[in-house]
Amino acid sequence: VDPKQRITEKARELGFEAVAFARADLPLEDDYARYEAFLAGGMHGSMDWLASNREARRRVDTDHVLAGAKTVICLAQPYARGVDDEANDPPVASAIARYARGRDYHNWLRRRLRRLATFVRALGTAEAPVEARPLCDQEPVLERAWAARAGLGFVGKNGLLIVPGVGSLVLLGEVVTTLEVEPDSPIPERCGACTRCLDACPTGAFARPFVLDARLCIAYLTIENRGPIPTELRPAVGARLFGCDECQTVCPFNARARTPLLPHRPVDPRFLPEPRWGELDMAALLSLDEAGFAALREGSPVGRARLEGLARNAAVVMGNARDERHRSALVRAKEGHPSEIVREAATWALAQLDEVTDSRPRRSCSSSPAPCTCSSCRT
Ligand code: B12
Ligand code: SF4
Ligand code: SF4
């Protein structure tokens, strides 16, 4: 049987929804130029690691990735769930980007990719050995560019790889191999006149269609950024604790996957919200200690934000919620959190609460007609 067919069948058996093949022995010219322009514009913010290993981002057929590589096998793992199903998620889970509510995909998707790589290697012989290397998220490879070259999908104006019939709520993985397989063709972009993602982005993070300024993206601000969230961007973070899905929620290419009752493959249960989210609220996240954080991050992608980042994000979410019930937790964090970044975020959040309190007629606890400002009247 044709190796392409065998690999495709194996990938589907392993649970991948879509598979496509790209030539690996040609460098990425246009996409590499876009990547260079992205760096030159400083759009990667503090993600210095994005600016390293540049040559590996241009070509995968050298020692940087896999010498002599001939093919990139591109794979998509969907994580979309029906809106009815999501409606039952605990509040903390709803504040987390969809891909991160369950188990950390880095562990289990990589295991699957390793199994596919083993399968591909086994297609070699003693005379013609085959090498294969799994890639997923962590290597310095432009995964969307390779997936677009393979025709796995097209890059939408939101910068995401959209798989026809499936949507963009997919994670990407690849197996790069020295095996020569007939490549598939890229498919044309299908956004047409639509601009919903650009219009819906809470922070206006798109420099132009297809180009994201990561410094403004809530995913960057809440996950990768190690400093304070810039004050002017905090209101736009809204109720988002970790990551953001807005530019995908509004995309018509995701409507089908999110519509209940339409026939599609059930989501892998590892994407369902972890039970731990049902036991927590924002105040608990703000006051996490090292032991609590260690338990929370176990097997979950949210650990990427670190304890300080999660507590910072929780404070910003609480400030945006302007809910008096959060006041005491915020005061405690302002006065006693070991991180200066968290103390400052809590101070900001308390100021948001005060703004609400100040604009409300106050109950007077004295005979004076002037509004009372004592702490018991404020709560
Ligand atoms: C760094 C990073 C981020 C950063 C920066 C994102 C960015 N746009 O650069 C931040 C933290 C902001 C981020 C956010 C998210 N990320 Co991210 N991220 C990455 C990572 C590790 C590297 C991306 C990178 O190299 N960026 C540099 C830029 C220049 O490259 P690029 O984004 O790939 O863009 C290419 C194409 O878009 C194309 N392109 C650019 N302009 C144009 C114009 C035209 C006309 C065309 C046709 C193409 C085109 O060329 C670019 C260069 O090749 C990849 C994994 C990987 N190794 O690729 C995951 C990855 C891109 N992220 C992913 C996800 C899921 C997300 C989030 C949805 C998470 C969330 N819910 O919060 C958001 C989505 C934000 C968005 N709208 O893109 C998935 C995307 C899956 C998909 N369907 O596309 C990836 C592939 C991880 C994975 N293995 O699945 N991410
Ligand atoms: S993930 Fe959110 S903040 Fe980032 S580009 Fe999309 S809508 Fe904007
Ligand atoms: S929302 Fe519209 S413009 Fe944006 S990616 Fe989807 S189809 Fe394209």
Short mmCIF file of C-alpha atoms and ligand atoms in Angstrom, two decimals:
data_model
loop_
_atom_site.label_atom_id
_atom_site.label_comp_id
_atom_site.label_asym_id
_atom_site.label_seq_id
_atom_site.Cartn_x
_atom_site.Cartn_y
_atom_site.Cartn_z
CA VAL A 1 0.00 0.00 0.00
CA ASP A 2 1.09 3.57 -0.73
CA PRO A 3 2.99 4.98 2.33
CA LYS A 4 0.89 8.15 2.16
CA GLN A 5 -2.30 6.17 2.61
CA ARG A 6 -0.80 4.08 5.39
CA ILE A 7 0.37 7.17 7.30
CA THR A 8 -3.01 8.85 6.82
CA GLU A 9 -4.83 5.79 8.13
CA LYS A 10 -2.50 5.48 11.10
CA ALA A 11 -2.90 9.19 11.93
CA ARG A 12 -6.68 8.85 11.89
CA GLU A 13 -6.51 5.71 13.99
CA LEU A 14 -4.46 7.69 16.52
CA GLY A 15 -7.26 10.25 16.68
CA PHE A 16 -6.08 13.06 14.39
CA GLU A 17 -8.94 14.65 12.49
CA ALA A 18 -7.01 15.93 9.49
CA VAL A 19 -3.68 15.01 7.89
CA ALA A 20 -1.80 16.66 5.03
CA PHE A 21 1.71 16.48 3.61
CA ALA A 22 4.17 19.25 2.73
CA ARG A 23 7.54 19.16 1.02
CA ALA A 24 10.19 19.67 3.69
CA ASP A 25 13.19 20.31 1.45
CA LEU A 26 12.10 23.78 0.32
CA PRO A 27 12.56 26.71 2.73
CA LEU A 28 9.60 28.83 3.80
CA GLU A 29 10.25 32.06 1.92
CA ASP A 30 7.14 34.29 2.30
CA ASP A 31 6.25 33.07 5.78
CA TYR A 32 9.83 33.42 6.92
CA ALA A 33 9.83 37.02 5.65
CA ARG A 34 6.61 37.64 7.65
CA TYR A 35 8.21 36.14 10.72
CA GLU A 36 11.24 38.43 10.32
CA ALA A 37 8.95 41.45 9.90
CA PHE A 38 7.04 40.39 13.05
CA LEU A 39 10.31 40.37 15.02
CA ALA A 40 11.58 43.59 13.45
CA GLY A 41 8.35 45.27 14.58
CA GLY A 42 8.99 44.03 18.13
CA MET A 43 5.59 42.28 18.01
CA HIS A 44 6.92 39.29 19.97
CA GLY A 45 7.19 41.47 23.09
CA SER A 46 9.19 39.72 25.80
CA MET A 47 9.05 36.28 24.11
CA ASP A 48 12.78 36.38 23.33
CA TRP A 49 12.76 32.66 22.59
CA LEU A 50 10.69 33.46 19.48
CA ALA A 51 13.67 35.34 18.04
CA SER A 52 16.16 32.47 18.47
CA ASN A 53 16.90 29.58 16.11
CA ARG A 54 15.73 31.60 13.15
CA GLU A 55 17.17 29.27 10.55
CA ALA A 56 15.02 26.41 11.91
CA ARG A 57 12.00 28.60 11.24
CA ARG A 58 13.05 28.96 7.62
CA ARG A 59 13.89 25.33 6.87
CA VAL A 60 13.40 22.02 8.62
CA ASP A 61 15.75 19.87 6.52
CA THR A 62 18.97 20.73 8.35
CA ASP A 63 20.49 19.65 11.66
CA HIS A 64 18.36 22.26 13.43
CA VAL A 65 15.31 20.04 12.97
CA LEU A 66 16.02 16.92 10.89
CA ALA A 67 18.87 16.71 8.38
CA GLY A 68 17.72 15.38 5.03
CA ALA A 69 14.01 15.82 5.81
CA LYS A 70 11.80 15.38 2.77
CA THR A 71 8.26 15.61 4.17
CA VAL A 72 6.37 17.38 6.92
CA ILE A 73 3.28 15.43 7.95
CA CYS A 74 0.88 18.03 9.35
CA LEU A 75 -1.86 17.01 11.77
CA ALA A 76 -4.82 18.67 13.44
CA GLN A 77 -6.36 17.73 16.78
CA PRO A 78 -9.76 19.43 17.32
CA TYR A 79 -10.85 20.65 20.73
CA ALA A 80 -14.16 22.41 19.93
CA ARG A 81 -17.15 21.57 22.12
CA GLY A 82 -20.83 22.32 21.65
CA VAL A 83 -22.13 25.57 23.17
CA ASP A 84 -24.59 23.57 25.30
CA ASP A 85 -21.77 21.51 26.75
CA GLU A 86 -19.62 24.58 27.46
CA ALA A 87 -22.55 26.29 29.20
CA ASN A 88 -22.13 23.85 32.09
CA ASP A 89 -18.47 24.66 32.68
CA PRO A 90 -17.69 26.03 36.15
CA PRO A 91 -17.06 29.81 36.15
CA VAL A 92 -13.29 29.53 36.55
CA ALA A 93 -13.10 27.09 33.61
CA SER A 94 -15.12 29.52 31.45
CA ALA A 95 -12.46 32.14 32.16
CA ILE A 96 -9.78 29.86 30.68
CA ALA A 97 -9.17 29.51 26.92
CA ARG A 98 -10.86 26.42 25.58
CA TYR A 99 -7.68 24.53 24.74
CA ALA A 100 -6.49 24.81 28.36
CA ARG A 101 -9.49 23.76 30.45
CA GLY A 102 -8.51 20.10 30.54
CA ARG A 103 -5.27 18.11 30.49
CA ASP A 104 -2.10 19.64 29.07
CA TYR A 105 -1.99 18.66 25.39
CA HIS A 106 1.77 18.97 25.29
CA ASN A 107 2.06 15.64 27.11
CA TRP A 108 -0.49 13.44 25.42
CA LEU A 109 -0.47 14.90 21.91
CA ARG A 110 3.28 14.55 21.80
CA ARG A 111 2.93 10.88 22.83
CA ARG A 112 0.59 10.34 19.90
CA LEU A 113 2.98 12.11 17.55
CA ARG A 114 5.80 9.91 18.84
CA ARG A 115 3.74 6.85 18.00
CA LEU A 116 3.15 8.17 14.49
CA ALA A 117 6.88 8.90 14.13
CA THR A 118 7.65 5.31 15.19
CA PHE A 119 5.19 4.07 12.57
CA VAL A 120 6.81 6.21 9.87
CA ARG A 121 10.31 5.00 10.81
CA ALA A 122 9.08 1.43 10.47
CA LEU A 123 8.29 2.13 6.81
CA GLY A 124 12.05 2.23 6.21
CA THR A 125 14.27 -0.76 5.45
CA ALA A 126 17.86 -1.67 6.28
CA GLU A 127 18.92 -0.37 2.83
CA ALA A 128 16.70 2.70 2.95
CA PRO A 129 16.27 3.71 6.61
CA VAL A 130 13.71 6.37 7.46
CA GLU A 131 14.13 8.97 10.20
CA ALA A 132 11.18 10.82 11.73
CA ARG A 133 10.83 13.47 14.45
CA PRO A 134 7.63 14.62 16.17
CA LEU A 135 7.08 18.36 16.66
CA CYS A 136 4.42 20.09 18.71
CA ASP A 137 4.39 23.69 19.84
CA GLN A 138 7.73 23.73 21.59
CA GLU A 139 10.17 23.50 18.68
CA PRO A 140 11.30 26.61 16.79
CA VAL A 141 9.16 25.76 13.78
CA LEU A 142 6.47 27.88 12.10
CA GLU A 143 3.78 25.27 12.46
CA ARG A 144 0.98 27.26 10.82
CA ALA A 145 3.12 28.02 7.81
CA TRP A 146 3.89 24.32 7.27
CA ALA A 147 0.24 23.37 7.79
CA ALA A 148 -0.75 26.00 5.22
CA ARG A 149 1.85 24.72 2.74
CA ALA A 150 0.48 21.21 3.21
CA GLY A 151 -3.07 22.44 2.57
CA LEU A 152 -4.19 21.15 6.00
CA GLY A 153 -6.11 24.42 6.09
CA PHE A 154 -5.66 28.09 5.34
CA VAL A 155 -4.52 30.96 7.55
CA GLY A 156 -7.50 33.20 8.35
CA LYS A 157 -7.42 36.93 9.04
CA ASN A 158 -7.20 36.03 12.75
CA GLY A 159 -3.85 34.37 11.99
CA LEU A 160 -5.19 30.92 12.86
CA LEU A 161 -5.04 27.84 10.73
CA ILE A 162 -8.58 27.00 9.70
CA VAL A 163 -9.27 23.41 8.62
CA PRO A 164 -12.19 23.29 6.17
CA GLY A 165 -15.19 21.53 7.70
CA VAL A 166 -13.52 21.52 11.13
CA GLY A 167 -12.59 25.14 11.93
CA SER A 168 -9.70 26.72 13.81
CA LEU A 169 -10.32 25.20 17.24
CA VAL A 170 -7.60 22.67 16.50
CA LEU A 171 -4.10 22.15 17.83
CA LEU A 172 -1.33 21.47 15.38
CA GLY A 173 1.37 18.84 15.44
CA GLU A 174 3.80 17.52 12.87
CA VAL A 175 6.03 14.57 12.09
CA VAL A 176 8.96 15.63 9.98
CA THR A 177 10.56 12.74 8.12
CA THR A 178 13.22 11.79 5.60
CA LEU A 179 10.60 9.66 3.81
CA GLU A 180 9.55 11.12 0.51
CA VAL A 181 5.76 11.36 0.23
CA GLU A 182 3.80 13.08 -2.50
CA PRO A 183 2.91 16.53 -1.11
CA ASP A 184 -0.60 18.00 -1.01
CA SER A 185 -1.39 21.44 -2.41
CA PRO A 186 -2.11 24.61 -0.43
CA ILE A 187 -5.73 25.74 -0.43
CA PRO A 188 -6.88 29.32 -1.03
CA GLU A 189 -7.83 31.55 1.87
CA ARG A 190 -11.61 31.72 2.29
CA CYS A 191 -12.29 34.66 4.61
CA GLY A 192 -13.67 36.80 1.81
CA ALA A 193 -15.03 40.15 3.04
CA CYS A 194 -15.54 38.94 6.63
CA THR A 195 -13.76 40.95 9.35
CA ARG A 196 -15.53 39.58 12.44
CA CYS A 197 -12.35 38.50 14.22
CA LEU A 198 -10.64 41.83 13.65
CA ASP A 199 -13.70 43.72 14.92
CA ALA A 200 -14.23 41.45 17.95
CA CYS A 201 -10.69 41.48 19.34
CA PRO A 202 -11.05 43.22 22.73
CA THR A 203 -7.62 44.86 22.59
CA GLY A 204 -7.45 45.62 18.85
CA ALA A 205 -4.42 43.34 18.64
CA PHE A 206 -4.36 42.91 14.86
CA ALA A 207 -1.90 45.28 13.20
CA ARG A 208 -3.72 44.37 9.98
CA PRO A 209 -5.56 41.31 8.70
CA PHE A 210 -3.45 38.14 9.27
CA VAL A 211 -0.90 40.01 11.43
CA LEU A 212 -1.16 39.82 15.19
CA ASP A 213 0.80 42.16 17.41
CA ALA A 214 1.34 39.67 20.21
CA ARG A 215 2.08 42.46 22.72
CA LEU A 216 -1.61 43.37 22.65
CA CYS A 217 -3.03 39.86 22.58
CA ILE A 218 -4.73 38.72 25.80
CA ALA A 219 -3.17 35.28 25.33
CA TYR A 220 0.25 36.93 25.56
CA LEU A 221 -0.72 39.30 28.36
CA THR A 222 -2.16 36.57 30.57
CA ILE A 223 0.10 33.61 29.71
CA GLU A 224 3.52 34.64 28.44
CA ASN A 225 3.99 38.12 29.87
CA ARG A 226 5.95 38.06 33.13
CA GLY A 227 5.45 41.72 34.02
CA PRO A 228 2.35 43.70 34.94
CA ILE A 229 -0.49 43.84 32.42
CA PRO A 230 -0.39 47.40 31.04
CA THR A 231 -3.04 49.44 32.88
CA GLU A 232 -4.73 50.67 29.71
CA LEU A 233 -5.28 47.07 28.54
CA ARG A 234 -6.68 45.72 31.83
CA PRO A 235 -10.34 46.62 31.21
CA ALA A 236 -10.22 44.74 27.88
CA VAL A 237 -8.97 41.60 29.61
CA GLY A 238 -12.50 41.41 31.04
CA ALA A 239 -13.16 38.08 32.73
CA ARG A 240 -10.33 36.23 30.98
CA LEU A 241 -8.02 34.49 33.42
CA PHE A 242 -5.81 32.57 30.99
CA GLY A 243 -5.75 33.04 27.21
CA CYS A 244 -8.50 34.28 24.93
CA ASP A 245 -10.75 32.78 22.28
CA GLU A 246 -12.66 35.81 21.05
CA CYS A 247 -11.27 35.85 17.50
CA GLN A 248 -12.27 32.20 17.17
CA THR A 249 -15.64 32.36 18.92
CA VAL A 250 -16.93 34.82 16.32
CA CYS A 251 -15.46 33.03 13.30
CA PRO A 252 -18.16 31.48 11.11
CA PHE A 253 -15.81 28.58 10.33
CA ASN A 254 -16.17 27.47 13.96
CA ALA A 255 -19.97 27.64 14.06
CA ARG A 256 -20.49 24.10 12.86
CA ALA A 257 -18.14 22.52 15.38
CA ARG A 258 -19.84 24.44 18.20
CA THR A 259 -23.39 23.64 17.18
CA PRO A 260 -24.96 20.90 19.28
CA LEU A 261 -26.77 18.06 17.50
CA LEU A 262 -24.73 18.30 14.31
CA PRO A 263 -22.87 15.08 13.74
CA HIS A 264 -19.19 15.30 14.59
CA ARG A 265 -16.64 13.21 16.36
CA PRO A 266 -16.94 13.68 20.14
CA VAL A 267 -14.20 15.81 21.61
CA ASP A 268 -11.34 14.00 23.27
CA PRO A 269 -12.32 13.85 26.98
CA ARG A 270 -8.93 15.29 27.91
CA PHE A 271 -10.24 18.68 26.76
CA LEU A 272 -13.15 18.59 29.22
CA PRO A 273 -12.68 20.95 32.19
CA GLU A 274 -10.64 19.52 35.02
CA PRO A 275 -12.72 18.97 38.20
CA ARG A 276 -10.33 21.31 40.08
CA TRP A 277 -11.92 24.34 38.35
CA GLY A 278 -15.23 23.59 40.05
CA GLU A 279 -13.59 23.86 43.47
CA LEU A 280 -12.04 27.30 42.99
CA ASP A 281 -13.01 30.91 42.57
CA MET A 282 -10.98 34.00 41.65
CA ALA A 283 -10.30 34.86 45.30
CA ALA A 284 -8.79 31.40 45.85
CA LEU A 285 -6.57 31.85 42.79
CA LEU A 286 -5.42 35.23 44.05
CA SER A 287 -4.32 33.75 47.35
CA LEU A 288 -2.71 30.54 46.07
CA ASP A 289 0.47 29.51 47.83
CA GLU A 290 3.27 27.42 46.30
CA ALA A 291 1.74 24.11 47.45
CA GLY A 292 -1.69 25.07 46.12
CA PHE A 293 -0.19 26.16 42.84
CA ALA A 294 1.81 22.94 42.49
CA ALA A 295 -1.42 20.93 42.82
CA LEU A 296 -3.25 23.22 40.42
CA ARG A 297 -0.66 23.09 37.66
CA GLU A 298 -0.29 19.30 37.75
CA GLY A 299 -1.14 18.12 34.22
CA SER A 300 -2.71 21.47 33.31
CA PRO A 301 -1.45 24.03 30.79
CA VAL A 302 -2.24 26.92 33.15
CA GLY A 303 1.06 26.35 34.96
CA ARG A 304 2.66 28.20 32.04
CA ALA A 305 1.46 31.49 33.56
CA ARG A 306 3.23 30.69 36.87
CA LEU A 307 1.79 31.42 40.30
CA GLU A 308 2.53 35.13 40.08
CA GLY A 309 0.92 35.45 36.64
CA LEU A 310 -2.24 33.57 37.63
CA ALA A 311 -2.67 35.64 40.80
CA ARG A 312 -2.04 38.84 38.79
CA ASN A 313 -4.65 37.78 36.24
CA ALA A 314 -7.16 36.88 38.97
CA ALA A 315 -6.75 40.36 40.48
CA VAL A 316 -7.37 42.00 37.08
CA VAL A 317 -10.46 39.83 36.50
CA MET A 318 -11.75 40.75 39.98
CA GLY A 319 -11.13 44.44 39.31
CA ASN A 320 -13.11 44.17 36.08
CA ALA A 321 -15.95 42.32 37.85
CA ARG A 322 -16.30 45.20 40.34
CA ASP A 323 -17.91 42.89 42.83
CA GLU A 324 -17.78 44.04 46.47
CA ARG A 325 -17.56 40.44 47.62
CA HIS A 326 -13.96 40.41 46.34
CA ARG A 327 -12.86 43.36 48.45
CA SER A 328 -11.45 41.49 51.43
CA ALA A 329 -9.43 39.06 49.28
CA LEU A 330 -8.05 41.99 47.29
CA VAL A 331 -7.14 43.91 50.44
CA ARG A 332 -5.30 40.86 51.77
CA ALA A 333 -3.37 40.54 48.50
CA LYS A 334 -2.60 44.25 48.39
CA GLU A 335 -1.19 44.12 51.88
CA GLY A 336 0.45 40.75 52.01
CA HIS A 337 1.10 39.07 48.65
CA PRO A 338 4.80 38.29 48.24
CA SER A 339 4.80 39.55 44.62
CA GLU A 340 4.98 43.26 43.90
CA ILE A 341 3.20 42.64 40.56
CA VAL A 342 0.26 40.99 42.35
CA ARG A 343 0.12 43.67 45.06
CA GLU A 344 -0.04 46.37 42.38
CA ALA A 345 -2.75 44.48 40.41
CA ALA A 346 -4.79 44.11 43.62
CA THR A 347 -4.41 47.84 44.32
CA TRP A 348 -5.66 48.59 40.81
CA ALA A 349 -8.58 46.18 41.26
CA LEU A 350 -9.57 47.85 44.56
CA ALA A 351 -9.57 51.20 42.76
CA GLN A 352 -12.07 49.75 40.26
CA LEU A 353 -14.29 48.69 43.15
CA ASP A 354 -13.98 52.13 44.70
CA GLU A 355 -15.02 53.76 41.46
CA VAL A 356 -18.31 51.86 41.63
CA THR A 357 -18.74 52.66 45.30
CA ASP A 358 -18.00 56.34 44.69
CA SER A 359 -20.58 56.67 41.94
CA ARG A 360 -23.34 55.12 44.10
CA PRO A 361 -25.39 57.11 46.62
CA ARG A 362 -24.05 56.10 50.02
CA ARG A 363 -25.96 55.18 53.12
CA SER A 364 -25.16 57.55 55.91
CA CYS A 365 -24.42 56.05 59.34
CA SER A 366 -24.28 59.41 61.09
CA SER A 367 -26.76 62.21 61.41
CA SER A 368 -24.69 64.24 58.91
CA PRO A 369 -26.34 64.62 55.48
CA ALA A 370 -22.95 64.09 53.80
CA PRO A 371 -22.34 60.59 52.50
CA CYS A 372 -20.44 58.45 54.92
CA THR A 373 -17.06 57.06 53.82
CA CYS A 374 -16.40 54.66 56.67
CA SER A 375 -15.38 51.16 55.68
CA SER A 376 -18.55 49.50 56.95
CA CYS A 377 -20.70 51.73 54.69
CA ARG A 378 -18.50 50.87 51.72
CA THR A 379 -19.12 47.16 51.98
C1 B12 B 1 4.22 32.31 20.14
C2 B12 B 1 2.85 31.72 20.01
C3 B12 B 1 1.77 32.49 20.44
C4 B12 B 1 1.93 33.95 20.82
C5 B12 B 1 2.09 34.79 19.54
C6 B12 B 1 1.08 34.42 18.45
C7 B12 B 1 1.46 34.89 17.06
N1 B12 B 1 0.49 35.20 16.27
O1 B12 B 1 2.62 34.93 16.71
C8 B12 B 1 0.62 34.20 21.63
C9 B12 B 1 0.91 33.95 23.10
C10 B12 B 1 0.00 35.58 21.49
C11 B12 B 1 -0.26 33.09 21.09
C12 B12 B 1 -1.64 33.13 21.14
C13 B12 B 1 -2.44 32.08 20.72
N2 B12 B 1 -2.04 30.87 20.34
CO1 B12 B 1 -0.19 30.40 19.99
N3 B12 B 1 1.53 29.85 19.45
C14 B12 B 1 2.67 30.43 19.45
C15 B12 B 1 3.75 29.52 18.84
C16 B12 B 1 4.52 28.83 19.97
C17 B12 B 1 4.72 30.22 17.88
C18 B12 B 1 4.02 31.13 16.85
C19 B12 B 1 4.98 31.93 16.04
O2 B12 B 1 6.00 31.43 15.60
N4 B12 B 1 4.67 33.21 15.84
C20 B12 B 1 5.42 34.08 14.95
C21 B12 B 1 4.46 34.45 13.80
C22 B12 B 1 5.17 35.39 12.84
O3 B12 B 1 4.19 33.25 13.14
P1 B12 B 1 2.71 32.61 13.04
O4 B12 B 1 1.89 33.17 14.11
O5 B12 B 1 2.83 31.15 12.95
O6 B12 B 1 2.21 33.26 11.68
C23 B12 B 1 2.46 32.66 10.45
C24 B12 B 1 1.19 32.60 9.61
O7 B12 B 1 0.11 33.19 10.29
C25 B12 B 1 1.54 33.33 8.35
N5 B12 B 1 0.98 34.61 8.02
C26 B12 B 1 1.25 35.75 8.60
N6 B12 B 1 0.72 36.76 7.89
C27 B12 B 1 0.09 36.23 6.83
C28 B12 B 1 -0.59 36.84 5.81
C29 B12 B 1 -1.15 36.03 4.83
C30 B12 B 1 -1.86 36.68 3.71
C31 B12 B 1 -1.02 34.62 4.94
C32 B12 B 1 -1.66 33.75 3.95
C33 B12 B 1 -0.29 34.04 5.98
C34 B12 B 1 0.25 34.87 6.92
O8 B12 B 1 2.92 33.59 8.39
C35 B12 B 1 3.41 33.57 9.70
C36 B12 B 1 4.83 33.11 9.70
O9 B12 B 1 4.90 31.80 9.18
C37 B12 B 1 2.85 28.51 18.04
C38 B12 B 1 3.42 27.10 17.89
C39 B12 B 1 4.47 27.07 16.78
N7 B12 B 1 5.63 26.56 17.07
O10 B12 B 1 4.19 27.52 15.68
C40 B12 B 1 1.53 28.52 18.86
C41 B12 B 1 0.22 28.37 18.09
C42 B12 B 1 0.29 29.27 16.89
N8 B12 B 1 -0.75 28.90 19.03
C43 B12 B 1 -1.89 28.30 19.03
C44 B12 B 1 -3.04 28.70 19.77
C45 B12 B 1 -4.14 27.69 19.94
C46 B12 B 1 -3.11 30.00 20.30
C47 B12 B 1 -4.34 30.69 20.90
C48 B12 B 1 -5.64 30.35 20.22
C49 B12 B 1 -4.39 30.34 22.42
C50 B12 B 1 -5.51 30.99 23.21
N9 B12 B 1 -6.74 30.55 23.04
O11 B12 B 1 -5.29 31.86 24.00
C51 B12 B 1 -3.96 32.19 20.72
C52 B12 B 1 -4.42 32.71 19.34
C53 B12 B 1 -3.97 34.10 19.00
C54 B12 B 1 -4.02 34.34 17.49
N10 B12 B 1 -5.05 34.98 17.00
O12 B12 B 1 -3.09 33.93 16.80
C55 B12 B 1 -1.92 27.15 18.03
C56 B12 B 1 -2.69 27.63 16.80
C57 B12 B 1 -3.53 26.55 16.14
C58 B12 B 1 -4.20 27.09 14.89
N11 B12 B 1 -5.34 26.54 14.59
O13 B12 B 1 -3.70 27.96 14.23
C59 B12 B 1 -0.36 26.95 17.77
C60 B12 B 1 0.02 26.49 16.36
C61 B12 B 1 0.11 25.89 18.81
C62 B12 B 1 -0.22 24.47 18.37
N12 B12 B 1 0.78 23.62 18.25
O14 B12 B 1 -1.35 24.13 18.12
N13 B12 B 1 0.49 32.08 20.55
S1 SF4 B 2 -6.82 35.79 21.18
FE1 SF4 B 2 -8.13 37.50 21.91
S2 SF4 B 2 -6.77 39.24 22.24
FE2 SF4 B 2 -5.65 37.71 21.02
S3 SF4 B 2 -6.02 38.34 18.92
FE3 SF4 B 2 -7.62 36.87 19.40
S4 SF4 B 2 -9.32 38.12 20.13
FE4 SF4 B 2 -7.51 39.41 20.17
S1 SF4 B 3 -13.82 35.65 11.55
FE1 SF4 B 3 -14.02 36.00 9.36
S2 SF4 B 3 -12.15 37.09 8.76
FE2 SF4 B 3 -11.78 36.20 10.76
S3 SF4 B 3 -10.79 34.25 10.34
FE3 SF4 B 3 -12.98 33.84 10.53
S4 SF4 B 3 -13.76 33.99 8.44
FE4 SF4 B 3 -11.75 34.93 8.43
#
